[in-house]
Coordinates of C-alpha atoms in Angstrom, one line a residue:
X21 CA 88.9 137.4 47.8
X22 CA 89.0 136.6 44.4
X23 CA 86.3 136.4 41.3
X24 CA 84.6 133.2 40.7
X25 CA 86.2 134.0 37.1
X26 CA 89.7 134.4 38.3
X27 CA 89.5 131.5 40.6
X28 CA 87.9 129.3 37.5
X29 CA 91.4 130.7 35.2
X30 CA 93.6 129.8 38.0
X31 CA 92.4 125.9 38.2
X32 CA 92.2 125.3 34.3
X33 CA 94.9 127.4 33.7
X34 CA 95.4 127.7 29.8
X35 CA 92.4 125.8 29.2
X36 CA 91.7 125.9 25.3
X37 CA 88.5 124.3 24.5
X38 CA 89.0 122.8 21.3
X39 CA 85.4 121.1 21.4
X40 CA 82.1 123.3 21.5
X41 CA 79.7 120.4 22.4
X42 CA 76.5 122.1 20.6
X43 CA 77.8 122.8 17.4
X44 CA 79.4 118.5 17.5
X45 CA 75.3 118.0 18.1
X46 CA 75.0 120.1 14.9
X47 CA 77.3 118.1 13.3
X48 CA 76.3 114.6 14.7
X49 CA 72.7 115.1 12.5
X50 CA 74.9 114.1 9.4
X51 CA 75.7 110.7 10.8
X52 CA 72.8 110.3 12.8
X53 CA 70.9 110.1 9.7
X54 CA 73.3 108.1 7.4
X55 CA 72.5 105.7 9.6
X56 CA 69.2 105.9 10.1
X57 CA 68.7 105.4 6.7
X58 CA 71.3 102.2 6.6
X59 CA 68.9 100.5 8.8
X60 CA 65.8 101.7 7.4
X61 CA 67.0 100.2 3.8
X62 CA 68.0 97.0 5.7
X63 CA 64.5 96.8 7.3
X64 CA 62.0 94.5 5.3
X65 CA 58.1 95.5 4.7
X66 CA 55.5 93.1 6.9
X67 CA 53.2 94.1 4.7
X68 CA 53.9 95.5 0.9
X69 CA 51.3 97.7 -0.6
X70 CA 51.4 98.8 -3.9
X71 CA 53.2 101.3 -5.1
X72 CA 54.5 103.2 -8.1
X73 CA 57.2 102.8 -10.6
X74 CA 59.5 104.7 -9.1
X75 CA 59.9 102.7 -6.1
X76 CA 60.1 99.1 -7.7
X77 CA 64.1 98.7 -7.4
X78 CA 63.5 99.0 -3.4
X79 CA 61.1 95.5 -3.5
X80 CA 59.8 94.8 -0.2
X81 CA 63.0 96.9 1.3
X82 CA 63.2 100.6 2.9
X83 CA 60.8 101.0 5.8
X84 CA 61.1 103.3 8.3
X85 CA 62.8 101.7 11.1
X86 CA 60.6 102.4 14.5
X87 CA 63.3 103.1 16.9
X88 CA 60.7 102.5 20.1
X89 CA 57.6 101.0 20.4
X90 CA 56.5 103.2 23.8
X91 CA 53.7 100.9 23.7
X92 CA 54.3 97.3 24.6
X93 CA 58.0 96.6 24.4
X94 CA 59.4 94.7 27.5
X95 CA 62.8 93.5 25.8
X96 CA 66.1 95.3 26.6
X97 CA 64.0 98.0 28.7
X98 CA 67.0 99.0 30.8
X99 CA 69.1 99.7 27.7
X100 CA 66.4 101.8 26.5
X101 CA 66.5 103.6 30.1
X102 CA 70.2 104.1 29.7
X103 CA 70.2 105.4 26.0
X104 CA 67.5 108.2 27.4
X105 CA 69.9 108.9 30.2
X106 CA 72.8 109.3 27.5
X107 CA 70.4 112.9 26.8
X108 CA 70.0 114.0 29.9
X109 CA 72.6 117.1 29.7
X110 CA 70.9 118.3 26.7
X111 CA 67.1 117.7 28.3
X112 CA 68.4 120.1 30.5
X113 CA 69.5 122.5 28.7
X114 CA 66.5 122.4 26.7
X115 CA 64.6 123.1 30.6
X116 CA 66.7 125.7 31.5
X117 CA 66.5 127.3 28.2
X118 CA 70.4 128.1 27.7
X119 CA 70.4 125.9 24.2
X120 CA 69.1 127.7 21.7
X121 CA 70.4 127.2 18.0
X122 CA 68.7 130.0 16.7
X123 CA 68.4 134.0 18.2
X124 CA 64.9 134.9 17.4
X125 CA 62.4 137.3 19.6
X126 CA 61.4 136.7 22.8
X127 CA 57.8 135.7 21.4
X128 CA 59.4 133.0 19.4
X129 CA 61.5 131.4 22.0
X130 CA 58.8 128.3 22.2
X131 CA 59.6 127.2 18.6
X132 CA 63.0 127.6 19.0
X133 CA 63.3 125.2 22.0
X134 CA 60.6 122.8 20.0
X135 CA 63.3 122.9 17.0
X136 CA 66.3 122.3 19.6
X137 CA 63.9 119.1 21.1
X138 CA 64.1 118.0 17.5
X139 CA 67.1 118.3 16.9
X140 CA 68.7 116.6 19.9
X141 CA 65.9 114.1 19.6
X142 CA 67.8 113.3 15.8
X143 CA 70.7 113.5 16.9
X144 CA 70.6 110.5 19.7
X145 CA 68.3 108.8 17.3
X146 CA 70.8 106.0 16.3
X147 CA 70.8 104.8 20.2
X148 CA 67.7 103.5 19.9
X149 CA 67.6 102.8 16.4
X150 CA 70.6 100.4 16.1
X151 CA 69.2 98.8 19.4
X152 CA 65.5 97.5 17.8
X153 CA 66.9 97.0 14.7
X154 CA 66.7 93.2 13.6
X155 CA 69.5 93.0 12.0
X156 CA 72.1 93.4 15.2
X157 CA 75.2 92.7 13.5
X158 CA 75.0 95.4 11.3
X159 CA 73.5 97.5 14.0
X160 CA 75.8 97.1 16.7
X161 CA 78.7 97.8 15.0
X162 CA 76.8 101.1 13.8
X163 CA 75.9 101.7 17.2
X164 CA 79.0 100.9 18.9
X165 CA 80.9 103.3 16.4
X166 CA 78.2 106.0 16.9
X167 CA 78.4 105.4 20.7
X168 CA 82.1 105.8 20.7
X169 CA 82.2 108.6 18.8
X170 CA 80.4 110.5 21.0
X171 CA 82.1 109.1 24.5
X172 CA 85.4 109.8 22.9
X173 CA 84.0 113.8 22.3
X174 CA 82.7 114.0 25.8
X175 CA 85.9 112.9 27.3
X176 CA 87.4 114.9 25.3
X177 CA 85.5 118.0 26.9
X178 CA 86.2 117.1 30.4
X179 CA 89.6 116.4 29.8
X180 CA 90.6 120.2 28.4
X181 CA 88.3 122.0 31.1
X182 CA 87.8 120.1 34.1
X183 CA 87.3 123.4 36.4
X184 CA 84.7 125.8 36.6
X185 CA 83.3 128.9 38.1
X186 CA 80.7 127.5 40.3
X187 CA 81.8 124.3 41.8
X188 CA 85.5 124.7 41.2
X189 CA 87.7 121.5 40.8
X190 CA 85.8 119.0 38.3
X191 CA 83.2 121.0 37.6
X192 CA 82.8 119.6 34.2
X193 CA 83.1 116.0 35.1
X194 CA 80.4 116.6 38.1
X195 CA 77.8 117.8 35.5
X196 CA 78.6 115.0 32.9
X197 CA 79.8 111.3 34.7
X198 CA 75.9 110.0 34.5
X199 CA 76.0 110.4 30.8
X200 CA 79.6 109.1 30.6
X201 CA 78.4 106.2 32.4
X202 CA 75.7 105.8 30.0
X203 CA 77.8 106.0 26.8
X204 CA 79.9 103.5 28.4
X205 CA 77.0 100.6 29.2
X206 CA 75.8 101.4 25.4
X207 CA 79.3 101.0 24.5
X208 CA 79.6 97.7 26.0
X209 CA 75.7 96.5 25.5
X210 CA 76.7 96.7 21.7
X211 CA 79.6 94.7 22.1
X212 CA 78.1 91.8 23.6
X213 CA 75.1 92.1 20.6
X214 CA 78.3 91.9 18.5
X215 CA 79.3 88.9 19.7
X216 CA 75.9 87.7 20.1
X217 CA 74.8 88.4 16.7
X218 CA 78.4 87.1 15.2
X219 CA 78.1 83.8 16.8
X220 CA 74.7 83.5 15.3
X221 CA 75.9 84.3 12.0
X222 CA 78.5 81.9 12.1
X223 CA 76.2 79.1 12.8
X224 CA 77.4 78.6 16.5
X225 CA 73.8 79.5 18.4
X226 CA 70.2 79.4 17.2
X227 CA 68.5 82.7 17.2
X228 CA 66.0 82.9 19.7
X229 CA 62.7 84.7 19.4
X230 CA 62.9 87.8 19.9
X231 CA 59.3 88.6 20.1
X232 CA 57.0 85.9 22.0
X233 CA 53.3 85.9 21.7
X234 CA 52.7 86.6 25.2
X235 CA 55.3 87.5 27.6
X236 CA 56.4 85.3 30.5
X237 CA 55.5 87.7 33.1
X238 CA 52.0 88.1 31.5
X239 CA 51.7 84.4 31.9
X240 CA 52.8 84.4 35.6
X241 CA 49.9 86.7 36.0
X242 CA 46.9 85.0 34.3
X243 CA 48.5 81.8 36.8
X244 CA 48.5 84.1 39.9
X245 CA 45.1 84.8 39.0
X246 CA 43.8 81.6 38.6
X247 CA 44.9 81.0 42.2
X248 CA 43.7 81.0 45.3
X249 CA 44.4 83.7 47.5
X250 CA 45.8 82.7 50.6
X251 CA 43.9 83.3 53.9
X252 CA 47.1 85.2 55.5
X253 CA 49.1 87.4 54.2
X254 CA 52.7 87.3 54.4
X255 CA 54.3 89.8 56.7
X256 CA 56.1 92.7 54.6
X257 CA 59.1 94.8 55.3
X258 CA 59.2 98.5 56.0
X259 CA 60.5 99.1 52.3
X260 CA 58.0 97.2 50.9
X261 CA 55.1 99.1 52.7
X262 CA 56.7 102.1 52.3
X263 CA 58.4 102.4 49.1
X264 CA 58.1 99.7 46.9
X265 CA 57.6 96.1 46.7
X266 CA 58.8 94.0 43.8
X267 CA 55.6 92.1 41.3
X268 CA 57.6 89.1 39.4
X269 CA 54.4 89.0 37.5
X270 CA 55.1 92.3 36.3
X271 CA 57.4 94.2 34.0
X272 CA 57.1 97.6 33.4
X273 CA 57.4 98.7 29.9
X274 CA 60.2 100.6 27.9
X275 CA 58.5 104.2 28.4
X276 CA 58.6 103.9 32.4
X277 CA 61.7 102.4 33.1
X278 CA 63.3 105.0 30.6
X279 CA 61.0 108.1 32.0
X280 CA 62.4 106.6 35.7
X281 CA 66.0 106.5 34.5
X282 CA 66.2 110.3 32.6
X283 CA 64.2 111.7 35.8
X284 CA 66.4 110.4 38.0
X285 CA 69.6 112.0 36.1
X286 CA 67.9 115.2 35.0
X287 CA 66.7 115.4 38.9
X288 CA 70.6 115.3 40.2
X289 CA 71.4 117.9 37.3
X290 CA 68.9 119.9 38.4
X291 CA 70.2 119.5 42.3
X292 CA 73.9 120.5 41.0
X293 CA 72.3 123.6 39.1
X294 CA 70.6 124.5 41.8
X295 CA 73.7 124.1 44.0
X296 CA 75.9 126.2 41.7
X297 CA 73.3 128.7 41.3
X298 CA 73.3 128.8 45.3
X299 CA 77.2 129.1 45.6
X300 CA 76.7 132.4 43.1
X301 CA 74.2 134.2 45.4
X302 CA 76.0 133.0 48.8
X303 CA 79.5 134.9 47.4
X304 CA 76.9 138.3 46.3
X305 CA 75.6 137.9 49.9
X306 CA 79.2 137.5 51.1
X307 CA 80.1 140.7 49.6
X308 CA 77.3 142.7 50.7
X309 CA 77.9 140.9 54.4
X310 CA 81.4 142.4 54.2
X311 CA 79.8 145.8 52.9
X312 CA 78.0 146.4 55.9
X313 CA 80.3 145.0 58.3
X314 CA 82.6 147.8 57.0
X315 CA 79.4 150.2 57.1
X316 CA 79.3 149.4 60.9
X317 CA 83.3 149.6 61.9
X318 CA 83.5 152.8 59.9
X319 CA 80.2 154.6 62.0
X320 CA 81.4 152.9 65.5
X321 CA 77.1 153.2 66.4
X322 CA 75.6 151.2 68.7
X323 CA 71.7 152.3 67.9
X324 CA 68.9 150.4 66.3
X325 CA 70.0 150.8 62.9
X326 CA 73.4 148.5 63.5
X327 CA 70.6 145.9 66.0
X328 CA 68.7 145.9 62.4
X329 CA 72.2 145.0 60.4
X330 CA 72.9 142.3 62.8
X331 CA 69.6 140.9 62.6
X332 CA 70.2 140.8 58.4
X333 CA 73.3 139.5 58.7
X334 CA 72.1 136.4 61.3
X335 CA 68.8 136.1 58.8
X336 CA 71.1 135.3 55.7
X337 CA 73.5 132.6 57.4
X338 CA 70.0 131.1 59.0
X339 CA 68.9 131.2 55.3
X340 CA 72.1 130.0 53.6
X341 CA 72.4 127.2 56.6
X342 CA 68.7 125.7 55.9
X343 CA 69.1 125.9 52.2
X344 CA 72.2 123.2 52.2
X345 CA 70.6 121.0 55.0
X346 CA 67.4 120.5 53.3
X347 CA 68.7 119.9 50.1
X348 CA 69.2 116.1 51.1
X349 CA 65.2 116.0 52.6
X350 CA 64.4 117.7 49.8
X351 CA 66.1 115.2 46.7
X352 CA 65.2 111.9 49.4
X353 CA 61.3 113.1 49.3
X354 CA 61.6 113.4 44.8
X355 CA 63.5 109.9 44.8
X356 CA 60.3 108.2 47.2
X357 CA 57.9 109.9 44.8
X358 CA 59.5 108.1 41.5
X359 CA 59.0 105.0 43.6
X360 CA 55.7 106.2 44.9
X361 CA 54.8 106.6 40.9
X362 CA 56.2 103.2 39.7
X363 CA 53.4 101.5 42.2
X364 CA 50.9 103.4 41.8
X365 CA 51.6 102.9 37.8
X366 CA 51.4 98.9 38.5
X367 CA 48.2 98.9 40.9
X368 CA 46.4 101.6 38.3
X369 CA 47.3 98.6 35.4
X370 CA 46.6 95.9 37.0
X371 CA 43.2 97.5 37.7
X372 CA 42.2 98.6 34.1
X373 CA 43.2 94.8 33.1
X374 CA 40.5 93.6 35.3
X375 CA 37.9 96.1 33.8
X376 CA 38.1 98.3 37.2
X377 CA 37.6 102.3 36.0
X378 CA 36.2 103.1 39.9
X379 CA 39.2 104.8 40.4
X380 CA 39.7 107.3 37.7
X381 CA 37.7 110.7 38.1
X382 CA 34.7 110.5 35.6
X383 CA 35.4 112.4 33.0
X384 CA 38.7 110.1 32.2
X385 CA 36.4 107.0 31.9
X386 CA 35.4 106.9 28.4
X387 CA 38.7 109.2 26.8
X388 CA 38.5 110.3 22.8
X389 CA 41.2 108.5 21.2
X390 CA 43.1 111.8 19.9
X391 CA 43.8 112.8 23.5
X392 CA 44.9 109.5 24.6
X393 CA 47.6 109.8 21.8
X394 CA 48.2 113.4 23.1
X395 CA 48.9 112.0 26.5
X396 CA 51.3 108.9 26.0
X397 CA 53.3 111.4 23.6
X398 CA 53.2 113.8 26.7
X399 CA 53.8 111.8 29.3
X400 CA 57.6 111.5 29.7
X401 CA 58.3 115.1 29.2
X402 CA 55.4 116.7 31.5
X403 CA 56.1 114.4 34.6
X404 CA 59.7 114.8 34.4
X405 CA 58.8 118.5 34.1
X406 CA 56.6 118.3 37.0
X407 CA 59.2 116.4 39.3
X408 CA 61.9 118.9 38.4
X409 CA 59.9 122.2 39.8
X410 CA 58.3 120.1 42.2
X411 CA 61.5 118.9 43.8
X412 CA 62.0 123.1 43.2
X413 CA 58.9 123.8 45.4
X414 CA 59.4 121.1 48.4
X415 CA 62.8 122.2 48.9
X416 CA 61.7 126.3 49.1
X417 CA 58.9 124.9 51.5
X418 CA 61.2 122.7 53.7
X419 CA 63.9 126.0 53.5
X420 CA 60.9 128.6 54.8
X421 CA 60.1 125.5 57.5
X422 CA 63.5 125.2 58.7
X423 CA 64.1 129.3 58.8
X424 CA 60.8 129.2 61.3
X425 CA 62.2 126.1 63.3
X426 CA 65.6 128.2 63.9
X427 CA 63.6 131.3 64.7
X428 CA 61.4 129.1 67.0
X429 CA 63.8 127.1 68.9
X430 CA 67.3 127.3 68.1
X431 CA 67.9 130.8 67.8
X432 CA 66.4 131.8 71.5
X433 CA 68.5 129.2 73.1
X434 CA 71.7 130.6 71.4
X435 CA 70.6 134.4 72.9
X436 CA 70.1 132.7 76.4
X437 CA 66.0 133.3 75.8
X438 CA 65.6 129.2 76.3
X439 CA 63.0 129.6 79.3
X440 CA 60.7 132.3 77.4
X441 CA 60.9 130.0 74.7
X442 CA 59.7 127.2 76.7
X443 CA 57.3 129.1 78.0
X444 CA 55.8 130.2 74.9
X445 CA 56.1 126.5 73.3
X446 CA 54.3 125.5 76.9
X447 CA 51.6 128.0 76.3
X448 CA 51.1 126.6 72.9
X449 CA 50.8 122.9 73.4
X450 CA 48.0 123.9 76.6
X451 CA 46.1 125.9 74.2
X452 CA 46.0 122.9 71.7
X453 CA 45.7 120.4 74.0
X454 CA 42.5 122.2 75.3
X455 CA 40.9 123.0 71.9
X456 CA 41.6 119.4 71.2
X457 CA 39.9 118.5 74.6
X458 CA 36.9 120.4 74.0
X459 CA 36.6 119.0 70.6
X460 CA 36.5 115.3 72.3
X461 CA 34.1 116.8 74.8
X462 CA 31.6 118.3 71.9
X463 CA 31.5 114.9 70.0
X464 CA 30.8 112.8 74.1
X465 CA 27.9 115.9 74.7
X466 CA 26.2 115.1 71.3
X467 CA 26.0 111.6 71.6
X468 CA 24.9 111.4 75.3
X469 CA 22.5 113.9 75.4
X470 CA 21.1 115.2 71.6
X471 CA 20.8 111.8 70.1
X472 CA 18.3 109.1 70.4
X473 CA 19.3 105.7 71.8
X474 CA 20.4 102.5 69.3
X475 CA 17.8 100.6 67.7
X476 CA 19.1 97.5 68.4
X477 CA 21.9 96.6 70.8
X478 CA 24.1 95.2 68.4
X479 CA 24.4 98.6 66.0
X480 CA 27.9 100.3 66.6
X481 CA 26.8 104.2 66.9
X482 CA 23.4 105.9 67.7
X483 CA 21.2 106.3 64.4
X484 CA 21.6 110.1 62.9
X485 CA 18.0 111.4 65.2
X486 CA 17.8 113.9 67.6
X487 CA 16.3 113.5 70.7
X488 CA 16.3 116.8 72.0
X489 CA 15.9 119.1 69.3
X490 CA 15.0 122.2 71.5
X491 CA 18.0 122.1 73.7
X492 CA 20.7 120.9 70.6
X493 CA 19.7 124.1 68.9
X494 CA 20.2 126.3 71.6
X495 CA 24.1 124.2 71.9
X496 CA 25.1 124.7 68.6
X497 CA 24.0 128.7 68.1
X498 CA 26.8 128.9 71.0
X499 CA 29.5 127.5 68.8
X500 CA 29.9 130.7 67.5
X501 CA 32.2 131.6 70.3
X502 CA 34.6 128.6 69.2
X503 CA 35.4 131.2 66.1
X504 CA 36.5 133.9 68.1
X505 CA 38.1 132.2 71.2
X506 CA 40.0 129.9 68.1
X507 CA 41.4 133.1 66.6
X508 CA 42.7 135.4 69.6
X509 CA 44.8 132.0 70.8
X510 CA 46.0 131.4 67.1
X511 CA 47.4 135.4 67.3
X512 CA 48.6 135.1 70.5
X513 CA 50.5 132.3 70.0
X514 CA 52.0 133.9 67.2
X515 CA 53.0 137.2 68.9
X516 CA 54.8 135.0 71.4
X517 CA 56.9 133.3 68.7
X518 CA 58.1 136.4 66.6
X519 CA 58.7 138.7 69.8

């Protein structure tokens, strides 16, 4: 069998990588901030203060252009969402800790991925920059060439080394189509603002506002308020009850749908990651399979100590089986919970509009100011974070869950052990069903016999008063026993299942 290494030689061939992707994002700082500046000259002052001498040439020019307002912009939100995608490759290196400009010490590893955030955040800068500048002809054509430049460098990438270790054929294009698809809507999002803008300039369309005083779907709410609610409700699909349900008098804002977008790509890097790093242990267990297959031709013994090989070697292709099945549950369940947090996002809103803090635990009611600006600045990063290892955990948990369902059910009807199986599962479901029973039974027994009778004939349950005090007392110092006869069925149970 050969090497991952040799195998990834043998499909590029004589691959000669001309471009080293992180020292181009070194590089790209120099134009990233020429043209930064180029739009920051062009941007006018709202409001001139005064100022010096020194600064009297600029007039009302040169003010920091604001590439995002996180806050309340609803305009181009999906071209915001597809510049963040356009980072996601980086994001994840930056998560998995393998870019790292500088070698420092191990203690100062957390600045050096805080000046790599920086620097990628500069470098992809002009994406959102040259999209809320107002001054789009200019702009687009800085954002197109910018844009270009860097789909150009990226094809350029794939094109030398397609192959790699892990996944073999197209590797490199597997890891990095989402954020060629990105560069290419930028590319052609900035075209049509070229067009846009030119025809403007020329005289051939008006300019329309860019930024109303209250936004259409704002107004479609205040109406829907206003309204009466009618007295039934329509009737609503199983995707609407269950995943999500589309508000036309809602729009969420720039930092959601771009958090949405750049979790959804960072969350199929991670899966491909993941993936690769799977493929790397299943060839080590592969070779240590082989290892003791060799181990047992070469002894010819029959005793425990080969039963014990054979039982590692069925555990790892169990354990290598689950892993790939439940990768699929596993990435379905993350992609529910981004929908799950998109309404929950929309109901919590709506709520604080109408005054309604019930909701939120108590200590969030009255928030300082300082660590509300904390938490929008956090936001993006620690729930991406959180998605990421929690798609991590779910998929270990639903692994371990499968393992136990083979060892449970599969497995013993493969070794022609189906009928102690079924006897053990019967076993199971009677103890249950009986605890459950006498459960029911112990909830009919105190409401016939220890409680006093309704007050008044039309009250749903018997008012909380005993009626036989004497007698409940002597009933509930038995429940002790539920402990004990609980626990020997629970370890029975599980003897039967691991025998």
């Amino acid at each position: 069998m050969l090497s991952t290494n040799e195998r990834t030689r043998q499909l590029n061939g004589t691959c000669v990588d001309s471009v080293d992707m992180e020292l181009f994002l070194h590089y790209s700082l120099i134009p990233s901030l020429f043209i930064i500046l180029i739009l920051s000259f062009l941007q006018r002052r709202e409001h001139r203060r005064q100022r010096d001498d020194t600064s009297y040439l600029l007039t009302n020019h040169f003010e920091i252009i604001i590439p995002l307002d996180f806050l309340g912009t609803f305009n181009n939100r999906w071209s915001y969402g597809i510049a963040f995608g356009a980072t996601a490759n980086k994001i994840m290196f930056l998560f998995s800790e393998g870019y790292q400009p500088l070698q420092v010490p191990q203690w100062a590893q957390a600045f050096v991925l805080l000046i790599g955030g920086i620097e990628v955040g500069l470098s992809h800068l002009p994406f959102f920059a040259c999209l809320s500048s107002e001054f789009q002809l200019v702009s687009s054509i800085l954002g197109f060439s910018y844009s270009l430049t860097w789909f150009a460098v990226t094809i350029l990438h794939i094109t030398q080394c397609p192959h790699g270790q892990f996944l073999g054929r197209y590797e490199t294009l597997v890891f990095y189509w989402p954020t060629l698809l990105c560069l290419f809507f930028l590319l052609g999002y900035f075209l049509h603002m070229f067009v846009k803008s030119l025809r403007v300039h020329l005289g051939w369309e008006l300019q329309t506002e860019e930024k109303p005083f209250l936004e259409l779907h704002q107004a479609e709410h205040v109406k829907q308020l206003l309204k009466r609610r009618p007295l039934q409700e329509e009737k609503k699909s199983w995707f609407q009850t269950r995943i999500y349900e589309w508000d036309p008098c809602f729009q969420f804002p720039s930092r959601m749908i771009g958090t949405t977008v750049l979790a959804f790509i960072c969350l199929y890097l991670f899966i491909v990651i993941e993936f690769c790093m799977f493929l790397y242990v299943r060839n080590e267990l592969d070779v240590f399979e082989g290892k003791l297959e060799s181990y047992i031709a070469s002894t010819n013994q029959t005793g425990s100590l080969t039963l014990i090989i054979l039982q590692v070697k069925e555990l790892m292709n169990v354990t290598k089986g689950v892993w790939v099945v439940t990768i699929l549950p596993a990435s379905l369940t993350c992609v529910s919970y981004l929908f799950h947090i998109l309404a929950c996002y929309r109901k919590h809103m709506k709520r604080l509009w109408a005054g309604n803090k019930h909701f939120l635990p108590l200590k969030f009611h009255n928030p300082s100011s300082s660590e509300s600006v904390v938490a929008i600045a956090r936001y993006s990063g620690w729930q991406i974070a959180y998605i990421l290892w929690g798609y991590l955990i779910i998929h270990v948990v639903q692994s371990l869950g499968g393992v136990m369902f083979m060892y449970g059910l599969v497995l013993p009807v493969t070794h022609n052990r189906g009928l102690e199986m079924l006897q053990g599962l019967g076993i199971g479901i009677l103890t249950i069903s009986i605890v459950l029973g006498l459960m029911v039974l112990q909830v009919w027994i105190a409401t016939s016999f220890f409680l006093q009778p309704k007050m008044d004939t039309a009250d749903k349950q018997k008012p909380l008063a005993l009626n036989n005090r004497q007698q409940e007392t002597t009933w509930s110092s038995g429940h002790l026993g539920n402990f004990i006869w609980t626990t020997w069925s629970c370890s029975t149970r599980g003897r039967s299942l691991f025998q």
